[in-house]
PDB file of C-alpha atoms in Angstrom:
ATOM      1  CA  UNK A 132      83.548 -89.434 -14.614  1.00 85.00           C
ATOM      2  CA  UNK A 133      86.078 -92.472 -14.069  1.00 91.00           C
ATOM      3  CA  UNK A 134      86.303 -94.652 -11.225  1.00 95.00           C
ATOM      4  CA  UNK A 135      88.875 -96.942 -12.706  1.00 93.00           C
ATOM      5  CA  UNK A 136      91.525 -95.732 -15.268  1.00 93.00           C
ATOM      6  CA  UNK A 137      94.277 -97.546 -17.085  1.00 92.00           C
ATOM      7  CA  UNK A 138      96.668 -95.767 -19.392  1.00 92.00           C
ATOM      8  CA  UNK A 139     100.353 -97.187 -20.575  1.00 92.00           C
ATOM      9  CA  UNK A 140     101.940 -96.581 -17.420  1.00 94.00           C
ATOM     10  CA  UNK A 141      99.425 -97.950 -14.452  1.00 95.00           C
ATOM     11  CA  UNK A 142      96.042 -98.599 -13.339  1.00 95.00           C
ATOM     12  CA  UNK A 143      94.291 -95.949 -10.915  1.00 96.00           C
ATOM     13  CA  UNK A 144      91.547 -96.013  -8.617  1.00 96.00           C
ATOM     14  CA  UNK A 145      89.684 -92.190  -8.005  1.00 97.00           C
ATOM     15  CA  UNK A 146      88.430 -91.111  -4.901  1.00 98.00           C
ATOM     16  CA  UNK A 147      85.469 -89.173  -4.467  1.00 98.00           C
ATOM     17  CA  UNK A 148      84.362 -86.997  -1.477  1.00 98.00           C
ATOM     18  CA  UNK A 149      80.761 -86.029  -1.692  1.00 98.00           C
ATOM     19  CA  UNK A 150      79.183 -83.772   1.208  1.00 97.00           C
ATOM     20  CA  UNK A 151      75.827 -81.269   1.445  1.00 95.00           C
ATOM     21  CA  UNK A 152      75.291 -78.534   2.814  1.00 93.00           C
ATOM     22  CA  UNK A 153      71.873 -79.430   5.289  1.00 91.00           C
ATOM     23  CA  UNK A 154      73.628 -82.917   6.270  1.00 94.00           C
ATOM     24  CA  UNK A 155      76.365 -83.633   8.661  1.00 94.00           C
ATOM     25  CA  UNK A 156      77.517 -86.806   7.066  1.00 96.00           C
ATOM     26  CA  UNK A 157      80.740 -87.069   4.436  1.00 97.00           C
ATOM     27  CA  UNK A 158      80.353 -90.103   2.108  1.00 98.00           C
ATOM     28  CA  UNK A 159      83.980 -91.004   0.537  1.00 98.00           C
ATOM     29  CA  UNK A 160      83.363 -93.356  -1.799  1.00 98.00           C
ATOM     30  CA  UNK A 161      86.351 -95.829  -2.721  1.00 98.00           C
ATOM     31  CA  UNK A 162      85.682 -97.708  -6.095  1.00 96.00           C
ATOM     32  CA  UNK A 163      88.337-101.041  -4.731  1.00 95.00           C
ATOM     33  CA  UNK A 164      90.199-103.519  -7.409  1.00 92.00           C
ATOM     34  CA  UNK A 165      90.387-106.993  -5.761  1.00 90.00           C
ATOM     35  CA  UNK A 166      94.027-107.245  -6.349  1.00 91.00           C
ATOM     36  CA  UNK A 167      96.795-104.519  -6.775  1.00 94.00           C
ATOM     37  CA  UNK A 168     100.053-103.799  -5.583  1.00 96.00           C
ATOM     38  CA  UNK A 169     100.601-103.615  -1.729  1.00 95.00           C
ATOM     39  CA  UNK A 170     100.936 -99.751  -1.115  1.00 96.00           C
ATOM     40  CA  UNK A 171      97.568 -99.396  -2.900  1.00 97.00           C
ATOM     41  CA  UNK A 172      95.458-101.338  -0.051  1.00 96.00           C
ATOM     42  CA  UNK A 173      98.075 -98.944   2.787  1.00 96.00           C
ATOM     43  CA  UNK A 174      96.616 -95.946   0.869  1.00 97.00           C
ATOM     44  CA  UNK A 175      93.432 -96.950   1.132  1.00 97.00           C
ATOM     45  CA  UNK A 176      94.327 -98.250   4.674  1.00 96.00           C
ATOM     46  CA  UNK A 177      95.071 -94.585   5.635  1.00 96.00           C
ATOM     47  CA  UNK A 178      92.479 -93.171   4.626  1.00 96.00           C
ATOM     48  CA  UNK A 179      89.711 -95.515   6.067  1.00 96.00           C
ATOM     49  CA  UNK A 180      91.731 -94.751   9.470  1.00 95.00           C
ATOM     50  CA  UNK A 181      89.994 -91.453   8.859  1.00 95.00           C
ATOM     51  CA  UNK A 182      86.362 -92.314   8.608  1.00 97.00           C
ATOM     52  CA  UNK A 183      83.614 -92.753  11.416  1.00 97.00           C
ATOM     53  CA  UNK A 184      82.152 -95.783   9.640  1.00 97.00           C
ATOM     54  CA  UNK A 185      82.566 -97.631   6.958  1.00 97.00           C
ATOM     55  CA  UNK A 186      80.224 -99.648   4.614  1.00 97.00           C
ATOM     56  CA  UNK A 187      81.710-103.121   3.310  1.00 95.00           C
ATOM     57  CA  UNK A 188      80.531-105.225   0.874  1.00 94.00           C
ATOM     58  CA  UNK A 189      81.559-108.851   1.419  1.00 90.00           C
ATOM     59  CA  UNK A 190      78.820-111.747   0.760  1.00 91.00           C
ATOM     60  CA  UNK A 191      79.385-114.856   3.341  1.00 88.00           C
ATOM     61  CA  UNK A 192      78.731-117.703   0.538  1.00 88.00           C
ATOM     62  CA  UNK A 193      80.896-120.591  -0.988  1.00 83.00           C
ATOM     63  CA  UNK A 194      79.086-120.142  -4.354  1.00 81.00           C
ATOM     64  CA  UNK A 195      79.733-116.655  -4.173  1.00 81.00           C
ATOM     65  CA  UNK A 196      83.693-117.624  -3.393  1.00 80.00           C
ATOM     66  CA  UNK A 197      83.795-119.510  -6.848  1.00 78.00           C
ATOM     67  CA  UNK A 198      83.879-115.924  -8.463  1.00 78.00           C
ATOM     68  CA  UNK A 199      86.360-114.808  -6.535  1.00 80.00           C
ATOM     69  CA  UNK A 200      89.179-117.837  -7.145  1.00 79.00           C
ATOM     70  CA  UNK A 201      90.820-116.065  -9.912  1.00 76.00           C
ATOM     71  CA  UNK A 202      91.584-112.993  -7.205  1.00 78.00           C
ATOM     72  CA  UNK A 203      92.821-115.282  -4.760  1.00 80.00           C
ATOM     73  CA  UNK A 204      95.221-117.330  -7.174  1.00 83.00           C
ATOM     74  CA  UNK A 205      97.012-114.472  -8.734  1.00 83.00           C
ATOM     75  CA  UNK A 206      98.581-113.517  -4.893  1.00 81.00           C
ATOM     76  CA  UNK A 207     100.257-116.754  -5.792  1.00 84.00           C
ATOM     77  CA  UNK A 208     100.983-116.027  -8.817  1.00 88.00           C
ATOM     78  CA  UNK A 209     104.891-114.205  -8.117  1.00 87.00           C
ATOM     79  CA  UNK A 210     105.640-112.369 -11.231  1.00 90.00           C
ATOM     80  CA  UNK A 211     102.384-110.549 -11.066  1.00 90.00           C
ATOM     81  CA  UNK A 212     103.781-109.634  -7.170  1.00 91.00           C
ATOM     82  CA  UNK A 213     100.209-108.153  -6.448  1.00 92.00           C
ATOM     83  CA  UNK A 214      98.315-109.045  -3.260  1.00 92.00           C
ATOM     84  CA  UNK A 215      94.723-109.474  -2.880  1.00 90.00           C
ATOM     85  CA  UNK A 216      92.188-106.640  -0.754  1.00 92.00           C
ATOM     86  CA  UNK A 217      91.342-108.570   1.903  1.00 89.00           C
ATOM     87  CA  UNK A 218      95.313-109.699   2.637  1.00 91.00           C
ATOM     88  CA  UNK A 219      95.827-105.562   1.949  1.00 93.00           C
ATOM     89  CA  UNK A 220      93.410-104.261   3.763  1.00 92.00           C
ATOM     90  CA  UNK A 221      93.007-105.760   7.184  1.00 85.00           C
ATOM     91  CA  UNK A 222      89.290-105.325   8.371  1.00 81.00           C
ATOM     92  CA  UNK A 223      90.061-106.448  11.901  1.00 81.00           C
ATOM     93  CA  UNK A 224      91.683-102.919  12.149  1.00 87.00           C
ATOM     94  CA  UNK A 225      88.758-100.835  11.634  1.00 90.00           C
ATOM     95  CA  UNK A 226      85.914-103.600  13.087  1.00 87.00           C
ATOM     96  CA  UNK A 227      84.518-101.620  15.282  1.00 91.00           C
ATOM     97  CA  UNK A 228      83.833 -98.988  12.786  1.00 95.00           C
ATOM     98  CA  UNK A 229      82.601-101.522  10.063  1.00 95.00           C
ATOM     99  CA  UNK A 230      79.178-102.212   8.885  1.00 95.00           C
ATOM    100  CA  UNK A 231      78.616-105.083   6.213  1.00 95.00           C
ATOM    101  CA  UNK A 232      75.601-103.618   4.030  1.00 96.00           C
ATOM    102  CA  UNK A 233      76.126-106.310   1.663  1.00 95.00           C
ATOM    103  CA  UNK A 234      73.523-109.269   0.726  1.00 94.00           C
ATOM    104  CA  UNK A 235      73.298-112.155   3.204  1.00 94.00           C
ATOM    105  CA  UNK A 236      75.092-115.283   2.245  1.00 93.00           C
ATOM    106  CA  UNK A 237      71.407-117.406   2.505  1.00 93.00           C
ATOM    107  CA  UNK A 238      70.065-115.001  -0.012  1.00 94.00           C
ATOM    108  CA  UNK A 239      72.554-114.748  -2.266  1.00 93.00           C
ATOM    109  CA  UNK A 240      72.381-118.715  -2.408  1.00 93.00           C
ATOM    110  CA  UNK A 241      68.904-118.797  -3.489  1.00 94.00           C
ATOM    111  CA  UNK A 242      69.343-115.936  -5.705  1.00 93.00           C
ATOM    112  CA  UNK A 243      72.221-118.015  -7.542  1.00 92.00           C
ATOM    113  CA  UNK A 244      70.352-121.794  -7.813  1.00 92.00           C
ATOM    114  CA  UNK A 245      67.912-119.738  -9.470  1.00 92.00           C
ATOM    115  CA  UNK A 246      69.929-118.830 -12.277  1.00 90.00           C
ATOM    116  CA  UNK A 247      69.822-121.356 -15.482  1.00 90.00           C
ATOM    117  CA  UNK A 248      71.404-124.005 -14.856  1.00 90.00           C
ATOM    118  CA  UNK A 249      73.571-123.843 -18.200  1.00 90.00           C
ATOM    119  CA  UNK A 250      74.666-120.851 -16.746  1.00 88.00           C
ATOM    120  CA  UNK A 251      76.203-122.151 -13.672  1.00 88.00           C
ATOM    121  CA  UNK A 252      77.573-125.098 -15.386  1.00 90.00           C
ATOM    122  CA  UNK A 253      79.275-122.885 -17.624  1.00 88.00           C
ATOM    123  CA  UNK A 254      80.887-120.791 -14.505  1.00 86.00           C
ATOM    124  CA  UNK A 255      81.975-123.714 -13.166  1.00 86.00           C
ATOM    125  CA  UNK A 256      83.664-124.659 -16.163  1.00 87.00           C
ATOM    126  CA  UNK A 257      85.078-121.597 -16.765  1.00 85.00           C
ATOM    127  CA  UNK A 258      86.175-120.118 -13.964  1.00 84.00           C
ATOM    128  CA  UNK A 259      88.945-122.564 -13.040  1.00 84.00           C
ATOM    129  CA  UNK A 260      90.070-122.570 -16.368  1.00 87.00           C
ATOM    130  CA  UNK A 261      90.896-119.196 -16.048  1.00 85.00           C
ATOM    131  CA  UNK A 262      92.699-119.567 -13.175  1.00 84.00           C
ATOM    132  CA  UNK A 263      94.836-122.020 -14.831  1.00 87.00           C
ATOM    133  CA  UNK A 264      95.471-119.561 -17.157  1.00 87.00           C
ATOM    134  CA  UNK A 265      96.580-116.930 -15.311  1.00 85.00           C
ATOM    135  CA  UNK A 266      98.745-119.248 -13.071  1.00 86.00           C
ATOM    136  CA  UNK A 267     100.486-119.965 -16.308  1.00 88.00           C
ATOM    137  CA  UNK A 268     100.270-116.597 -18.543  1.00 89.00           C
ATOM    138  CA  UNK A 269      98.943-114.268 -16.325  1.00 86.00           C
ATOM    139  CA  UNK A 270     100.861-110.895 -16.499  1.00 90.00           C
ATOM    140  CA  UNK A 271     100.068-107.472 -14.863  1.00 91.00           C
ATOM    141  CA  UNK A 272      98.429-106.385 -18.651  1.00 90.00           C
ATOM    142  CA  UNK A 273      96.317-109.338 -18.285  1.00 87.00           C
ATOM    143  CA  UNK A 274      94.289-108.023 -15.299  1.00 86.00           C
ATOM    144  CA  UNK A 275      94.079-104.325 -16.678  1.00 88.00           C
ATOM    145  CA  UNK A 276      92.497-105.557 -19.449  1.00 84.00           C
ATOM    146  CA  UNK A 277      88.991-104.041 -19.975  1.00 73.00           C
ATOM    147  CA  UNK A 278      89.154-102.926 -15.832  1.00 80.00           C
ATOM    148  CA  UNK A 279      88.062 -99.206 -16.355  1.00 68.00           C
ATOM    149  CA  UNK A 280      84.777 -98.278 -15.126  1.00 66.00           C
ATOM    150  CA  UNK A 281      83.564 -95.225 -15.794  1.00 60.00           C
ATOM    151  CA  UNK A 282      79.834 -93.855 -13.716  1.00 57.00           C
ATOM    152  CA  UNK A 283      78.109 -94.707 -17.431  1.00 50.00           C
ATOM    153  CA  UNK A 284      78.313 -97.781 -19.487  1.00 50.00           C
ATOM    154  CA  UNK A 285      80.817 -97.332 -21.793  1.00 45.00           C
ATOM    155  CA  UNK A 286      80.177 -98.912 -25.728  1.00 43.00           C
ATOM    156  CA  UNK A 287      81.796-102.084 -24.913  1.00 45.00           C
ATOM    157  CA  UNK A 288      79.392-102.765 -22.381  1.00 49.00           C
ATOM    158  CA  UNK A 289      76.292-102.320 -24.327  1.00 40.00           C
ATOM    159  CA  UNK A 290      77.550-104.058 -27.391  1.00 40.00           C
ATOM    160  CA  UNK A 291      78.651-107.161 -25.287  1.00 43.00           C
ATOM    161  CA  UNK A 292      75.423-106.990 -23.347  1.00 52.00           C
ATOM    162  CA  UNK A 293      73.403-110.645 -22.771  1.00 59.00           C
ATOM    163  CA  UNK A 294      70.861-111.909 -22.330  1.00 61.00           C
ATOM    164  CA  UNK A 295      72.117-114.789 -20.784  1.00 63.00           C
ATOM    165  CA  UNK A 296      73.982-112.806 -18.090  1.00 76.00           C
ATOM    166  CA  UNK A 297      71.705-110.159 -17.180  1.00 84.00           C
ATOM    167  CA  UNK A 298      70.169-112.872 -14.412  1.00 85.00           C
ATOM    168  CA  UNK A 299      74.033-112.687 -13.372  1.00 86.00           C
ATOM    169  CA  UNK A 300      74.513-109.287 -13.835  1.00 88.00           C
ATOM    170  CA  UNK A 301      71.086-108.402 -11.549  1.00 90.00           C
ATOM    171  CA  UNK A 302      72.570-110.495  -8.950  1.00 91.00           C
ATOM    172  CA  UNK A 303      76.403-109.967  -8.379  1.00 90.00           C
ATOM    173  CA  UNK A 304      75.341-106.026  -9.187  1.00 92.00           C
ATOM    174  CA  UNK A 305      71.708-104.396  -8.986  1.00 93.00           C
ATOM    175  CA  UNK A 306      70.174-106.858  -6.581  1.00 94.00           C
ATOM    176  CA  UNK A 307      73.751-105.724  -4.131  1.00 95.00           C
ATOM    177  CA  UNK A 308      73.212-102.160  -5.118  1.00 96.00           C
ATOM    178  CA  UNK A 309      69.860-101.951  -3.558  1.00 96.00           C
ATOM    179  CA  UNK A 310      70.622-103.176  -0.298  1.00 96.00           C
ATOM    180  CA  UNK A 311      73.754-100.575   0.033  1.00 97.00           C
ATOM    181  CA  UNK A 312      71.489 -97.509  -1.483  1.00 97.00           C
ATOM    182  CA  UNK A 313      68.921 -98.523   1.422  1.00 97.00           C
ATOM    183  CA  UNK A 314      71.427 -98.570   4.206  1.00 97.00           C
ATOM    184  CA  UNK A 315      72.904 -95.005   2.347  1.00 97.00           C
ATOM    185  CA  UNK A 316      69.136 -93.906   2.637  1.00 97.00           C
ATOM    186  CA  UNK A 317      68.797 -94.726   6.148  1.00 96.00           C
ATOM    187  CA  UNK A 318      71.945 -93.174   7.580  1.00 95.00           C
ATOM    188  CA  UNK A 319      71.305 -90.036   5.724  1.00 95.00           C
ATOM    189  CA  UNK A 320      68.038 -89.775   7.113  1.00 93.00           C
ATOM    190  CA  UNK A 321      69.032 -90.282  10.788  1.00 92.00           C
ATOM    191  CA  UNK A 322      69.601 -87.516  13.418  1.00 87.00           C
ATOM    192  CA  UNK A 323      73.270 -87.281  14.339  1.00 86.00           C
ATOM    193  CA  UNK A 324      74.740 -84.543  17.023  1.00 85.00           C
ATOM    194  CA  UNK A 325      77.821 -84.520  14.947  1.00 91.00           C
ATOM    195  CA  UNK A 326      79.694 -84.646  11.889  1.00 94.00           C
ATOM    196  CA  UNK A 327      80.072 -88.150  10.871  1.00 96.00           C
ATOM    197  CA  UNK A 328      82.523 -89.522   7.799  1.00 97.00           C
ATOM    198  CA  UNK A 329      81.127 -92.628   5.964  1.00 98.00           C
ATOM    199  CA  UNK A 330      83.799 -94.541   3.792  1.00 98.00           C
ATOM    200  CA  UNK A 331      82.375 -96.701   0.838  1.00 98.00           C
ATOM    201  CA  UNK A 332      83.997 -99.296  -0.114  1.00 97.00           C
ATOM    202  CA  UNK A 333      82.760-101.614  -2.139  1.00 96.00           C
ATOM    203  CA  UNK A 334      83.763-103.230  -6.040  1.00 94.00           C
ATOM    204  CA  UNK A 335      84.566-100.074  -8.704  1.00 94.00           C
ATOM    205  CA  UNK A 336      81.796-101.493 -10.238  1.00 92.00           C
ATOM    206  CA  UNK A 337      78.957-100.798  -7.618  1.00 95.00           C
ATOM    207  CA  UNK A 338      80.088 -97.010  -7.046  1.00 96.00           C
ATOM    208  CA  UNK A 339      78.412 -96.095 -10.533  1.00 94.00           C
ATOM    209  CA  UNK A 340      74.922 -96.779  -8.767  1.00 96.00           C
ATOM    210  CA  UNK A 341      76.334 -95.225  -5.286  1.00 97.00           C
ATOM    211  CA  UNK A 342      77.878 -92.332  -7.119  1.00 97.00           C
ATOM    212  CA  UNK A 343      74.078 -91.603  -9.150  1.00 97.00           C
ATOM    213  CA  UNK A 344      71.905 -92.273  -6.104  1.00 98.00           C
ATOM    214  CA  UNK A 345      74.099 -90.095  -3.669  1.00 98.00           C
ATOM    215  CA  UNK A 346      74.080 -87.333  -6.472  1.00 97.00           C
ATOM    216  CA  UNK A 347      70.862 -87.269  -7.848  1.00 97.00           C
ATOM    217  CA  UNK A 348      68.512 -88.802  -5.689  1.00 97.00           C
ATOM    218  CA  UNK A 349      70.285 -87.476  -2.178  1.00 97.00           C
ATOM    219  CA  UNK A 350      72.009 -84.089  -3.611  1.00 97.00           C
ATOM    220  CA  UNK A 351      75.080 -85.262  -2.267  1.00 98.00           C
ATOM    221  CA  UNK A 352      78.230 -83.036  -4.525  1.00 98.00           C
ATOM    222  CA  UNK A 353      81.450 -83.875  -4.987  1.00 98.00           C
ATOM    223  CA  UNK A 354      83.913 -81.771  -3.239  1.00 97.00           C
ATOM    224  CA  UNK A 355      87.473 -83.435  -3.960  1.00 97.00           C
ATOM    225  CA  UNK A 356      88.408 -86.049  -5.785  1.00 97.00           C
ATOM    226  CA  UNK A 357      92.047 -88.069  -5.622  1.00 97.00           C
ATOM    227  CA  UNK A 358      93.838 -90.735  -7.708  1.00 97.00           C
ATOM    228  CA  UNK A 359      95.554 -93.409  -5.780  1.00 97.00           C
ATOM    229  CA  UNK A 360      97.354 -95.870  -7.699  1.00 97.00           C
ATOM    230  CA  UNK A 361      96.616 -99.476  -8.101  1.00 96.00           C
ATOM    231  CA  UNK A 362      99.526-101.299  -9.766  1.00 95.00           C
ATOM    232  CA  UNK A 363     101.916-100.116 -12.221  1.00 96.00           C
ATOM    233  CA  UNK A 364     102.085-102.021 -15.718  1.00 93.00           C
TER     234      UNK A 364
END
């Protein structure tokens, strides 16, 4: 199962609509790309229009904003001509409809001055370097490179795994996961009079554990999937 795919001629995003039979709620579950082209974030725009609440992840933290420079420079950036999600997708539309199930900025900053310190020195570092780079050689190929994510890890990911990174990995991913699965949990357990549509949307990267706990652990099934493209190449 892919939430990300790029082939020769663009990069896609899937869609998944998971629903079950004893529960009146509809997850849709939209695996996002930080930056793509402008009618991807209307797409997604549309279809969030649709939904009775939506889950967002967004962590309130200027360590945490370090990560995200390199999405914020390449809207700059005018060959690419790609826009970033929160420029695509304005929130203030649907804010009465949004909850943020993401980690608190407070705790996210303790989480990260834990990590080694080499570690963040090296982020630091290399974070604005890239940046430079792609403000100088950053093409469309560039970004797809290495963005599919599939609901397993594929080879690449095991061979390149870390040591060194798993800290970061349990923080920007599995420590984030949790808190969304336990707001998942807790709306699916709730009494509702109605039918109720729940849009995900979160990093392609967190719907793998979204996708597994809906699935397995909930017996949510997949009913329709779409592809909405993200930028072509």
């Amino acid at each position: 199962m892919q939430f990300i795919e790029k082939n020769s001629l663009n990069v896609r995003s899937a869609i998944y609509y998971l629903k079950k039979d004893d529960s009146k709620l509809e997850f849709i579950l939209f695996p996002m790309i930080h930056v793509g082209a402008r009618k991807y974030y209307g797409d997604i725009s549309d279809r969030l229009a649709k939904c009775d609440l939506i889950l967002a992840e967004g962590v309130n933290s200027k360590k945490a904003s370090l990560l995200t420079l390199s999405y914020r420079i390449v809207r700059k950036i005018r060959r690419m001509d790609l826009i970033t999600q929160s420029e695509g997708i304005k929130l203030s539309t649907f804010r009465e409809k949004i909850l943020n199930t993401d980690m608190a900025g407070n705790i996210f900053d303790e989480h990260w001055s834990a990590l080694p310190l080499t570690l963040r020195a090296q982020l630091f570092v290399a974070v604005p370097l890239f940046v430079v780079y792609l403000f100088l050689f950053g093409t469309r190929n560039i970004i797809a490179e290495n963005i599919a994510v599939q609901d397993l890890p594929s080879r690449e990911d095991i061979l390149f795994e870390n040591e060194k990174y798993e800290k970061l990995d349990d923080l920007l991913m599995e420590k984030r996961d949790r808190k969304l699965l336990h707001n998942i949990e807790k709306l699916h357990s709730e009494e509702r009079p109605e039918k109720q549509i729940v849009g995900v949307v979160y990093g392609a990267g967190h719907m793998r554990n979204a996708m597994s706990f809906l699935s397995n652990k909930l017996h949510y099934t997949i009913t329709k999937a779409e592809w909405v493209n993200v930028f072509d190449l």
